Structure formats: structure tokens, C-alpha cells
mmCIF file of C-alpha atoms and ligand atoms in Angstrom:
data_model
loop_
_atom_site.group_PDB
_atom_site.id
_atom_site.type_symbol
_atom_site.label_atom_id
_atom_site.label_comp_id
_atom_site.label_asym_id
_atom_site.label_seq_id
_atom_site.Cartn_x
_atom_site.Cartn_y
_atom_site.Cartn_z
ATOM 1 C CA UNK O 1 -0.041 0.013 0.001
ATOM 2 C CA UNK O 2 1.198 3.465 -0.918
ATOM 3 C CA UNK O 3 -0.203 6.572 0.507
ATOM 4 C CA UNK O 4 0.165 10.366 0.896
ATOM 5 C CA UNK O 5 0.510 11.754 4.411
ATOM 6 C CA UNK O 6 -0.112 15.439 5.331
ATOM 7 C CA UNK O 7 0.254 16.998 8.677
ATOM 8 C CA UNK O 8 -2.458 19.493 9.153
ATOM 9 C CA UNK O 9 -1.550 20.591 12.625
ATOM 10 C CA UNK O 10 0.029 19.309 15.825
ATOM 11 C CA UNK O 11 -2.944 16.914 16.521
ATOM 12 C CA UNK O 12 -4.034 16.040 12.948
ATOM 13 C CA UNK O 13 -2.449 13.960 10.192
ATOM 14 C CA UNK O 14 -4.062 12.455 7.338
ATOM 15 C CA UNK O 15 -3.042 9.427 5.311
ATOM 16 C CA UNK O 16 -4.893 8.745 1.960
ATOM 17 C CA UNK O 17 -4.115 5.401 0.140
ATOM 18 C CA UNK O 18 -3.122 5.871 -3.491
ATOM 19 C CA UNK O 19 -5.085 4.013 -6.053
ATOM 20 C CA UNK O 20 -5.433 4.136 -9.767
ATOM 21 C CA UNK O 21 -8.670 6.327 -9.445
ATOM 22 C CA UNK O 22 -7.723 8.784 -6.706
ATOM 23 C CA UNK O 23 -4.818 10.708 -8.067
ATOM 24 C CA UNK O 24 -5.423 13.884 -9.959
ATOM 25 C CA UNK O 25 -3.588 16.812 -11.701
ATOM 26 C CA UNK O 26 -5.034 19.910 -13.456
ATOM 27 C CA UNK O 27 -4.609 20.501 -17.206
ATOM 28 C CA UNK O 28 -2.031 23.144 -17.735
ATOM 29 C CA UNK O 29 -4.124 24.775 -20.483
ATOM 30 C CA UNK O 30 -7.687 25.037 -18.928
ATOM 31 C CA UNK O 31 -7.174 23.901 -15.304
ATOM 32 C CA UNK O 32 -9.648 21.256 -15.413
ATOM 33 C CA UNK O 33 -9.198 18.209 -13.090
ATOM 34 C CA UNK O 34 -7.656 15.043 -14.704
ATOM 35 C CA UNK O 35 -7.767 11.698 -13.043
ATOM 36 C CA UNK O 36 -4.230 9.873 -13.457
ATOM 37 C CA UNK O 37 -3.342 6.324 -13.338
ATOM 38 C CA UNK O 38 0.158 6.980 -11.945
ATOM 39 C CA UNK O 39 1.465 3.526 -12.268
ATOM 40 C CA UNK O 40 0.604 3.840 -16.070
ATOM 41 C CA UNK O 41 1.996 7.306 -16.407
ATOM 42 C CA UNK O 42 5.383 6.425 -14.698
ATOM 43 C CA UNK O 43 5.692 2.974 -16.414
ATOM 44 C CA UNK O 44 7.627 4.724 -19.339
ATOM 45 C CA UNK O 45 10.449 5.378 -16.915
ATOM 46 C CA UNK O 46 10.811 9.005 -18.105
ATOM 47 C CA UNK O 47 7.820 10.672 -16.472
ATOM 48 C CA UNK O 48 8.305 12.375 -13.235
ATOM 49 C CA UNK O 49 6.313 14.170 -10.636
ATOM 50 C CA UNK O 50 7.536 17.603 -11.323
ATOM 51 C CA UNK O 51 8.272 17.732 -15.103
ATOM 52 C CA UNK O 52 5.234 15.771 -16.376
ATOM 53 C CA UNK O 53 2.017 17.711 -17.412
ATOM 54 C CA UNK O 54 -1.121 16.027 -18.550
ATOM 55 C CA UNK O 55 -3.556 17.821 -20.829
ATOM 56 C CA UNK O 56 -7.422 17.082 -20.413
ATOM 57 C CA UNK O 57 -9.101 15.318 -23.448
ATOM 58 C CA UNK O 58 -10.383 18.416 -24.794
ATOM 59 C CA UNK O 59 -7.094 20.251 -24.820
ATOM 60 C CA UNK O 60 -5.369 17.172 -26.033
ATOM 61 C CA UNK O 61 -7.652 17.096 -29.120
ATOM 62 C CA UNK O 62 -7.261 20.862 -29.740
ATOM 63 C CA UNK O 63 -3.407 20.441 -29.744
ATOM 64 C CA UNK O 64 -3.486 17.412 -31.883
ATOM 65 C CA UNK O 65 -5.715 19.266 -34.475
ATOM 66 C CA UNK O 66 -3.241 22.129 -34.534
ATOM 67 C CA UNK O 67 -0.305 19.751 -35.241
ATOM 68 C CA UNK O 68 -2.221 17.804 -38.003
HETATM 69 ZN ZN1 ZN B 101 -7.620 21.367 -20.683
#
């Protein structure tokens, strides 16, 4: 089991188990929340927590259309 841990104050600490459906990021273009399966994302061996951004489906589609 992996989890994130955050100390709120001296008497409160929260731990949340990490699953494939409870990790999120925000699209760098529009700011919408995007659910991320981090095991899949990081399986390429190149992505990392700080240098990787994920676009939402709409922004991904727009970017693809601009390229094509
Ligand atoms: Zn977006």
C-alpha cells in the first residue's frame, strides 16, 4: 500500500491510500481536473512528478488538431 501523508496541525495528520482512481492533476491549459493512473503514467521510466504535465481530453484534442 502506498499513501500520501499530510500533517494538518499538531494533532491532525491524514493518510490517503493511493489507487489508480484517486490521483489527480490539473490540465496546464484550462485547469480542469484530470484523473491520473500514476502506475501507467510512470511505467515509461521517463515521466516524473515535477516535469510531467497531462492535458485534459479537450485540450489534447485541440493540440492534436493544431499539429495535423
Ligand atoms: Zn484542458
